[in-house]
C-alpha positions as a LaTeX table, in Angstrom:
\begin{tabular}{lrrr}
\hline
Residue & $x$ (\AA) & $y$ (\AA) & $z$ (\AA) \\
\hline
Leu1 & $-17.65$ & $-2.88$ & $-38.94$ \\
Val2 & $-16.01$ & 0.68 & $-39.72$ \\
Ala3 & $-14.71$ & $-1.92$ & $-43.19$ \\
Leu4 & $-18.03$ & $-2.90$ & $-43.77$ \\
Ile5 & $-18.98$ & 0.32 & $-43.76$ \\
Ser6 & $-16.95$ & 1.49 & $-46.32$ \\
Thr7 & $-18.29$ & $-0.57$ & $-48.79$ \\
Leu8 & $-21.32$ & 1.41 & $-48.99$ \\
Glu9 & $-21.65$ & 4.13 & $-52.21$ \\
Asn10 & $-23.42$ & 6.93 & $-50.09$ \\
Ser11 & $-20.33$ & 8.53 & $-49.28$ \\
Gln12 & $-22.65$ & 11.24 & $-46.79$ \\
Met13 & $-23.82$ & 7.87 & $-44.93$ \\
Lys14 & $-20.68$ & 6.43 & $-45.00$ \\
Lys15 & $-19.01$ & 9.03 & $-42.56$ \\
Thr16 & $-22.12$ & 8.95 & $-40.57$ \\
Leu17 & $-22.24$ & 5.57 & $-39.80$ \\
Ile18 & $-18.07$ & 5.52 & $-39.32$ \\
Ala19 & $-18.99$ & 8.55 & $-37.13$ \\
Met20 & $-21.43$ & 6.65 & $-34.96$ \\
Ala21 & $-19.36$ & 3.24 & $-35.30$ \\
Ala22 & $-16.22$ & 5.32 & $-33.71$ \\
Val23 & $-18.51$ & 6.73 & $-31.46$ \\
Ala24 & $-19.66$ & 3.57 & $-29.77$ \\
Val25 & $-16.75$ & 1.87 & $-29.75$ \\
Ala26 & $-14.94$ & 4.51 & $-27.64$ \\
Gly27 & $-17.97$ & 4.09 & $-25.36$ \\
Val28 & $-17.53$ & 0.64 & $-24.79$ \\
Ala29 & $-13.30$ & 1.19 & $-24.27$ \\
Ser30 & $-14.11$ & 3.51 & $-21.80$ \\
Ala31 & $-17.18$ & 1.99 & $-19.84$ \\
Gln32 & $-14.77$ & $-1.18$ & $-19.00$ \\
Asn33 & $-11.00$ & $-1.16$ & $-17.91$ \\
Tyr34 & $-9.14$ & $-4.15$ & $-17.03$ \\
Thr35 & $-5.32$ & $-3.91$ & $-15.90$ \\
Ile36 & $-2.78$ & $-6.37$ & $-14.90$ \\
Ser37 & 0.11 & $-4.78$ & $-12.93$ \\
Gly38 & 2.72 & $-6.15$ & $-10.40$ \\
Ala39 & 6.69 & $-6.90$ & $-10.19$ \\
Met40 & 8.96 & $-9.36$ & $-9.79$ \\
Gly41 & 12.39 & $-9.21$ & $-8.58$ \\
Phe42 & 15.77 & $-11.25$ & $-6.69$ \\
Gly43 & 18.84 & $-10.00$ & $-5.03$ \\
Ile44 & 21.39 & $-11.06$ & $-2.49$ \\
Gln45 & 20.51 & $-10.31$ & 0.66 \\
Asp46 & 21.52 & $-10.96$ & 4.38 \\
Ser47 & 20.90 & $-10.40$ & 8.38 \\
Thr48 & 21.72 & $-11.16$ & 11.54 \\
Asp49 & 19.49 & $-14.04$ & 11.64 \\
Gln50 & 19.87 & $-15.17$ & 8.28 \\
Ala51 & 22.80 & $-16.31$ & 6.16 \\
Arg52 & 23.55 & $-15.04$ & 2.76 \\
Glu53 & 21.80 & $-15.91$ & $-0.02$ \\
Leu54 & 20.29 & $-15.17$ & $-3.39$ \\
Ser55 & 16.91 & $-15.20$ & $-3.79$ \\
Trp56 & 13.51 & $-13.74$ & $-4.83$ \\
Thr57 & 12.47 & $-10.40$ & $-3.02$ \\
Asp58 & 9.50 & $-9.25$ & $-5.11$ \\
Gly59 & 6.79 & $-11.44$ & $-6.12$ \\
Lys60 & 3.11 & $-9.74$ & $-6.55$ \\
Val61 & 0.41 & $-9.52$ & $-9.98$ \\
Thr62 & $-2.44$ & $-7.75$ & $-9.26$ \\
Phe63 & $-5.54$ & $-8.17$ & $-11.54$ \\
Ala64 & $-8.05$ & $-4.99$ & $-11.61$ \\
Ala65 & $-11.54$ & $-4.34$ & $-13.25$ \\
Ser66 & $-13.82$ & $-1.76$ & $-13.29$ \\
Glu67 & $-17.01$ & $-0.79$ & $-15.31$ \\
Asp68 & $-18.83$ & 2.42 & $-15.49$ \\
Leu69 & $-22.35$ & 1.43 & $-14.94$ \\
Gly70 & $-23.89$ & 4.72 & $-15.93$ \\
Gly71 & $-26.11$ & 7.08 & $-13.90$ \\
Gly72 & $-23.11$ & 7.79 & $-12.17$ \\
Met73 & $-22.69$ & 4.75 & $-10.87$ \\
Ser74 & $-19.36$ & 2.23 & $-11.68$ \\
Val75 & $-18.07$ & $-1.00$ & $-9.76$ \\
Ser76 & $-14.51$ & $-1.50$ & $-9.86$ \\
Gly77 & $-12.66$ & $-4.92$ & $-8.25$ \\
Ser78 & $-9.15$ & $-6.12$ & $-7.51$ \\
Ser79 & $-7.48$ & $-9.22$ & $-6.41$ \\
Thr80 & $-3.07$ & $-9.43$ & $-5.63$ \\
Leu81 & $-1.59$ & $-12.74$ & $-5.67$ \\
Ala82 & 2.08 & $-12.81$ & $-3.73$ \\
Phe83 & 4.46 & $-15.72$ & $-4.47$ \\
Ser84 & 7.14 & $-16.64$ & $-1.90$ \\
Asp85 & 10.43 & $-16.67$ & $-1.94$ \\
His86 & 10.88 & $-20.88$ & $-2.69$ \\
Gly87 & 8.99 & $-23.14$ & $-4.25$ \\
Gly88 & 7.08 & $-20.97$ & $-6.66$ \\
Thr89 & 3.64 & $-21.27$ & $-4.89$ \\
Ala90 & 1.19 & $-18.57$ & $-4.93$ \\
Thr91 & $-1.11$ & $-17.38$ & $-2.31$ \\
Gly92 & $-4.04$ & $-14.25$ & $-2.51$ \\
Asp93 & $-2.56$ & $-11.08$ & $-0.54$ \\
Gly94 & $-5.64$ & $-8.79$ & $-0.48$ \\
Ser95 & $-8.72$ & $-8.59$ & $-2.75$ \\
Ser96 & $-11.37$ & $-5.58$ & $-3.18$ \\
Leu97 & $-14.93$ & $-5.10$ & $-4.68$ \\
Ser98 & $-16.69$ & $-1.58$ & $-4.29$ \\
Ile99 & $-19.38$ & 0.54 & $-5.87$ \\
Ala100 & $-19.85$ & 3.74 & $-5.70$ \\
Gly101 & $-22.60$ & 6.32 & $-7.03$ \\
Gly102 & $-23.81$ & 9.75 & $-5.79$ \\
Phe103 & $-24.59$ & 8.45 & $-2.49$ \\
Gly104 & $-21.13$ & 7.59 & $-1.47$ \\
Lys105 & $-18.81$ & 3.98 & $-2.26$ \\
Leu106 & $-19.34$ & 0.58 & $-0.71$ \\
Thr107 & $-15.85$ & $-1.68$ & $-0.57$ \\
Tyr108 & $-15.93$ & $-5.11$ & 0.94 \\
Ala109 & $-12.04$ & $-6.33$ & 1.21 \\
Thr110 & $-9.56$ & $-8.16$ & 2.59 \\
Val111 & $-5.97$ & $-6.27$ & 3.79 \\
Gly112 & $-2.96$ & $-7.56$ & 5.84 \\
Ala113 & $-2.00$ & $-5.16$ & 8.27 \\
Asp114 & 1.33 & $-4.21$ & 8.67 \\
Ala115 & 2.61 & $-3.04$ & 12.35 \\
Asp116 & 5.31 & $-0.62$ & 10.43 \\
Lys117 & 3.76 & 2.32 & 8.63 \\
Leu118 & 7.04 & 4.45 & 7.04 \\
Gly119 & 10.02 & 1.89 & 6.97 \\
Val120 & 11.74 & 2.74 & 3.27 \\
Ala121 & 13.80 & $-0.38$ & 2.75 \\
Ser122 & 13.06 & $-3.97$ & 1.50 \\
Leu123 & 14.70 & $-6.30$ & 3.90 \\
Pro124 & 14.69 & $-10.32$ & 5.14 \\
Tyr125 & 13.99 & $-8.26$ & 8.54 \\
Ser126 & 12.59 & $-4.91$ & 8.98 \\
Thr127 & 11.12 & $-2.51$ & 11.63 \\
Asn128 & 8.09 & $-4.48$ & 10.79 \\
Asn129 & 9.43 & $-7.53$ & 12.38 \\
Val130 & 10.56 & $-4.98$ & 15.84 \\
Phe131 & 6.64 & $-3.95$ & 15.81 \\
Gly132 & 5.47 & $-7.78$ & 15.73 \\
Asn133 & 5.12 & $-8.36$ & 12.20 \\
Thr134 & 2.17 & $-8.67$ & 10.01 \\
Thr135 & $-1.37$ & $-10.56$ & 10.55 \\
Thr136 & $-2.90$ & $-12.66$ & 7.71 \\
Asn137 & $-5.59$ & $-11.21$ & 5.66 \\
Tyr138 & $-8.55$ & $-10.17$ & 7.44 \\
Ala139 & $-11.68$ & $-8.64$ & 6.43 \\
Tyr140 & $-13.46$ & $-5.65$ & 6.10 \\
Thr141 & $-16.48$ & $-3.39$ & 4.95 \\
Gln142 & $-16.11$ & 0.66 & 4.54 \\
Phe143 & $-18.35$ & 3.19 & 3.14 \\
Asp144 & $-17.34$ & 6.58 & 1.85 \\
Leu145 & $-19.08$ & 9.72 & 2.48 \\
Pro146 & $-19.79$ & 11.21 & $-1.25$ \\
Thr147 & $-17.43$ & 14.08 & $-1.66$ \\
Leu148 & $-18.57$ & 17.16 & 0.51 \\
Val149 & $-15.11$ & 18.99 & 0.83 \\
Asp150 & $-12.73$ & 19.07 & $-1.98$ \\
Gly151 & $-9.41$ & 16.91 & $-1.01$ \\
Leu152 & $-11.53$ & 15.06 & 1.94 \\
Thr153 & $-12.02$ & 11.46 & 2.27 \\
Ala154 & $-14.55$ & 10.13 & 5.22 \\
Gly155 & $-15.47$ & 6.91 & 5.91 \\
Val156 & $-16.77$ & 4.30 & 8.53 \\
Arg157 & $-15.23$ & 1.01 & 8.68 \\
Trp158 & $-16.08$ & $-2.24$ & 10.12 \\
Ala159 & $-13.79$ & $-4.78$ & 10.39 \\
Gly160 & $-12.74$ & $-8.35$ & 12.01 \\
Ala161 & $-10.59$ & $-8.64$ & 14.55 \\
Ala162 & $-6.80$ & $-9.19$ & 12.90 \\
Gly163 & $-6.52$ & $-12.93$ & 11.66 \\
Asp164 & $-10.22$ & $-12.94$ & 10.64 \\
Val165 & $-11.11$ & $-14.01$ & 7.26 \\
Asp166 & $-15.00$ & $-13.29$ & 8.27 \\
Val167 & $-16.11$ & $-10.03$ & 10.14 \\
Thr168 & $-17.12$ & $-11.83$ & 13.14 \\
Ser169 & $-15.66$ & $-9.61$ & 15.67 \\
Ile170 & $-16.94$ & $-5.96$ & 14.38 \\
Val171 & $-14.74$ & $-2.77$ & 15.21 \\
Glu172 & $-15.78$ & 0.27 & 13.98 \\
Gln173 & $-13.31$ & 2.26 & 12.58 \\
Tyr174 & $-13.92$ & 6.11 & 11.80 \\
Arg175 & $-11.23$ & 7.27 & 9.19 \\
Leu176 & $-10.29$ & 10.94 & 7.77 \\
Thr177 & $-8.26$ & 11.56 & 5.08 \\
Tyr178 & $-7.51$ & 15.14 & 3.73 \\
Val179 & $-5.07$ & 15.98 & 0.67 \\
Ser180 & $-4.07$ & 19.62 & $-0.53$ \\
Gly181 & $-1.75$ & 20.26 & $-2.76$ \\
Pro182 & 1.86 & 18.38 & $-1.41$ \\
Ala183 & 0.16 & 17.90 & 2.02 \\
Thr184 & $-1.39$ & 14.80 & 2.95 \\
Val185 & $-3.19$ & 13.82 & 7.16 \\
Ser186 & $-4.88$ & 10.69 & 7.87 \\
Phe187 & $-6.58$ & 10.03 & 11.42 \\
Asn188 & $-8.37$ & 6.80 & 12.03 \\
Thr189 & $-9.65$ & 6.07 & 15.45 \\
Lys190 & $-11.44$ & 2.97 & 16.90 \\
Thr191 & $-12.02$ & 2.24 & 20.39 \\
Gly192 & $-8.84$ & 2.18 & 22.63 \\
Ser193 & $-6.74$ & 3.13 & 19.71 \\
Ser194 & $-6.23$ & 5.96 & 17.16 \\
Glu195 & $-3.61$ & 6.60 & 14.72 \\
Val196 & $-2.17$ & 9.77 & 12.60 \\
Met197 & $-0.15$ & 9.84 & 9.35 \\
Ala198 & 1.06 & 13.31 & 7.74 \\
Ser199 & 3.42 & 13.95 & 4.76 \\
Phe200 & 4.64 & 17.04 & 3.51 \\
Asp201 & 6.04 & 17.02 & $-0.14$ \\
Phe202 & 8.83 & 19.88 & $-0.30$ \\
Gly203 & 10.09 & 19.04 & $-3.79$ \\
Ile204 & 13.48 & 18.90 & $-2.75$ \\
Ala205 & 12.09 & 15.98 & $-0.38$ \\
Lys206 & 9.01 & 13.85 & 1.16 \\
Val207 & 8.77 & 14.23 & 4.65 \\
Ser208 & 6.18 & 11.80 & 6.75 \\
Ala209 & 5.51 & 11.33 & 10.44 \\
Phe210 & 3.41 & 8.84 & 11.77 \\
Thr211 & 2.15 & 7.77 & 15.92 \\
Asp212 & $-0.49$ & 6.35 & 17.92 \\
Thr213 & $-2.10$ & 8.97 & 19.58 \\
Lys214 & $-3.59$ & 6.37 & 21.95 \\
Arg215 & $-3.71$ & 2.80 & 22.34 \\
Ala216 & $-4.41$ & 0.36 & 25.14 \\
Glu217 & $-1.64$ & $-0.67$ & 27.48 \\
Thr218 & $-0.96$ & $-3.92$ & 29.50 \\
Glu219 & 1.57 & $-4.47$ & 32.22 \\
Asp220 & 4.63 & $-5.74$ & 30.45 \\
Ser221 & 4.06 & $-3.48$ & 26.92 \\
Ser222 & 2.71 & $-0.25$ & 24.96 \\
Met223 & 2.04 & $-0.11$ & 21.50 \\
Lys224 & 2.61 & 3.98 & 20.80 \\
Arg225 & 4.75 & 3.62 & 18.38 \\
Arg226 & 6.58 & 6.70 & 16.66 \\
Glu227 & 7.74 & 6.88 & 12.92 \\
Phe228 & 9.46 & 9.25 & 10.42 \\
Ser229 & 10.59 & 9.33 & 6.82 \\
Val230 & 12.51 & 10.96 & 4.11 \\
Ala231 & 12.46 & 10.47 & 0.73 \\
Val232 & 15.33 & 13.07 & $-1.74$ \\
Pro233 & 14.81 & 12.70 & $-5.16$ \\
Val234 & 18.62 & 13.24 & $-6.13$ \\
Ser235 & 18.54 & 13.10 & $-9.84$ \\
Ser236 & 15.32 & 11.85 & $-12.10$ \\
Glu237 & 17.26 & 8.09 & $-11.89$ \\
Leu238 & 18.64 & 8.13 & $-8.15$ \\
Thr239 & 15.84 & 8.33 & $-4.86$ \\
Val240 & 17.20 & 7.66 & $-1.61$ \\
Ser241 & 15.15 & 7.97 & 1.66 \\
Ala242 & 15.70 & 6.55 & 5.32 \\
Ser243 & 12.99 & 5.95 & 8.57 \\
Met244 & 13.40 & 5.68 & 12.05 \\
Ala245 & 11.04 & 4.40 & 14.20 \\
Ser246 & 10.48 & 3.77 & 17.80 \\
Arg247 & 8.47 & 1.90 & 20.45 \\
Pro248 & 8.86 & 2.39 & 24.66 \\
Asp249 & 8.86 & $-0.93$ & 26.12 \\
Phe250 & 6.24 & 0.10 & 29.88 \\
Thr251 & 8.28 & $-2.05$ & 31.26 \\
Ala252 & 10.90 & $-0.11$ & 33.44 \\
Gly253 & 14.47 & $-0.08$ & 32.53 \\
Gln254 & 13.89 & $-2.45$ & 29.28 \\
Pro255 & 15.29 & $-0.48$ & 26.21 \\
Lys256 & 13.25 & 0.53 & 23.20 \\
His257 & 12.23 & $-1.59$ & 20.43 \\
Lys258 & 13.36 & 0.61 & 17.38 \\
Gly259 & 14.67 & 0.69 & 13.98 \\
Thr260 & 16.38 & 2.34 & 11.36 \\
Glu261 & 16.57 & 1.88 & 7.59 \\
Phe262 & 18.19 & 3.53 & 4.55 \\
Asn263 & 17.50 & 2.91 & 1.17 \\
Ala264 & 18.10 & 4.15 & $-2.64$ \\
Thr265 & 17.03 & 3.13 & $-5.29$ \\
Tyr266 & 18.28 & 3.96 & $-9.21$ \\
Ala267 & 16.38 & 3.61 & $-12.01$ \\
Leu268 & 17.63 & 1.94 & $-14.97$ \\
Ser269 & 14.19 & 2.74 & $-16.95$ \\
Lys270 & 10.56 & 3.73 & $-16.13$ \\
Arg271 & 10.30 & 0.30 & $-15.21$ \\
Thr272 & 13.27 & $-1.29$ & $-14.11$ \\
Ser273 & 15.67 & $-0.65$ & $-10.84$ \\
Val274 & 17.85 & $-1.26$ & $-8.80$ \\
Ser275 & 17.87 & $-0.69$ & $-4.98$ \\
Val276 & 20.17 & $-1.17$ & $-1.79$ \\
Asn277 & 19.02 & $-1.36$ & 1.34 \\
Tyr278 & 20.12 & $-1.64$ & 4.75 \\
Gly279 & 18.90 & $-1.54$ & 8.39 \\
Thr280 & 19.82 & $-1.74$ & 12.16 \\
Phe281 & 17.56 & $-2.70$ & 14.82 \\
Thr282 & 17.03 & $-2.82$ & 18.18 \\
Thr283 & 14.38 & $-5.79$ & 19.95 \\
Gly284 & 14.17 & $-7.47$ & 23.60 \\
Gly285 & 17.69 & $-5.68$ & 23.88 \\
Thr286 & 19.04 & $-7.64$ & 20.99 \\
Asp287 & 20.49 & $-5.81$ & 17.88 \\
Lys288 & 20.20 & $-6.79$ & 14.55 \\
Thr289 & 21.28 & $-5.82$ & 10.88 \\
Ala290 & 19.67 & $-6.67$ & 7.59 \\
Asn291 & 21.12 & $-6.13$ & 3.95 \\
Arg292 & 19.63 & $-6.77$ & 0.23 \\
Ile293 & 20.99 & $-5.79$ & $-3.14$ \\
Lys294 & 18.34 & $-6.38$ & $-5.62$ \\
Leu295 & 16.96 & $-5.70$ & $-9.10$ \\
Val296 & 13.51 & $-5.16$ & $-9.91$ \\
His297 & 10.98 & $-5.22$ & $-12.93$ \\
Ala298 & 7.81 & $-3.89$ & $-12.24$ \\
Phe299 & 4.57 & $-3.88$ & $-15.09$ \\
\hline
\end{tabular}
């Protein structure tokens, strides 16, 4: 279009039309955004329950798009595919669609629920396994209020029971997150359960903590988790981190469920890194360990 306009004889008209074309192209570019991101990685791994092997360790691709609808409204969506260790099959790993404006933000999504919140290592057996592993994707609808206080996000989530792909068993969750500089605090609560997560970046280290403040207990077990993690940027390339987690057993005399994880990641470039991971775990009175060394390329 610009080349065609440049053939006009009137120089002033050419300048005006070229400027208008540039503005129009910039407007289209800024109104719509598309991204494809992900990571692929492989490494050597083993655990108490698994023989040593060379295998895929990471494999995800996320497709995302957003559009400015005008009038202060926008719409965005994303979908993630995860690749299995063997066979190369891909499965859905969460999707979302949101519309936002002066009224706030409305989102419908599917997401997996991790039992572990702060584990730092990438391992074939982890704190997540000790705490009950993950559920299948479940669906939720969430409404976030417009920003009333800088840094504060407040919303309500209506979610199906873990494992449901439909909102068939509605559970209301009230969710608050406040971010102020290096500090972040999140509080989520629903009937019978509440949880708090907080982190602070000191520059020389980032410290995070998580706890269940209230959770329904049964005769056999308590799901009151306590977790703590610290990440230290040793240099611009090397970051080391550690996490400690525990969950007491309700039955008297039974040992805690616990996990300790260690991670060291060295960045070879902006997108490629090497990580060394190690973990020790106790569940049901049984001690286990896991190891992994992996190479990951993000895109």
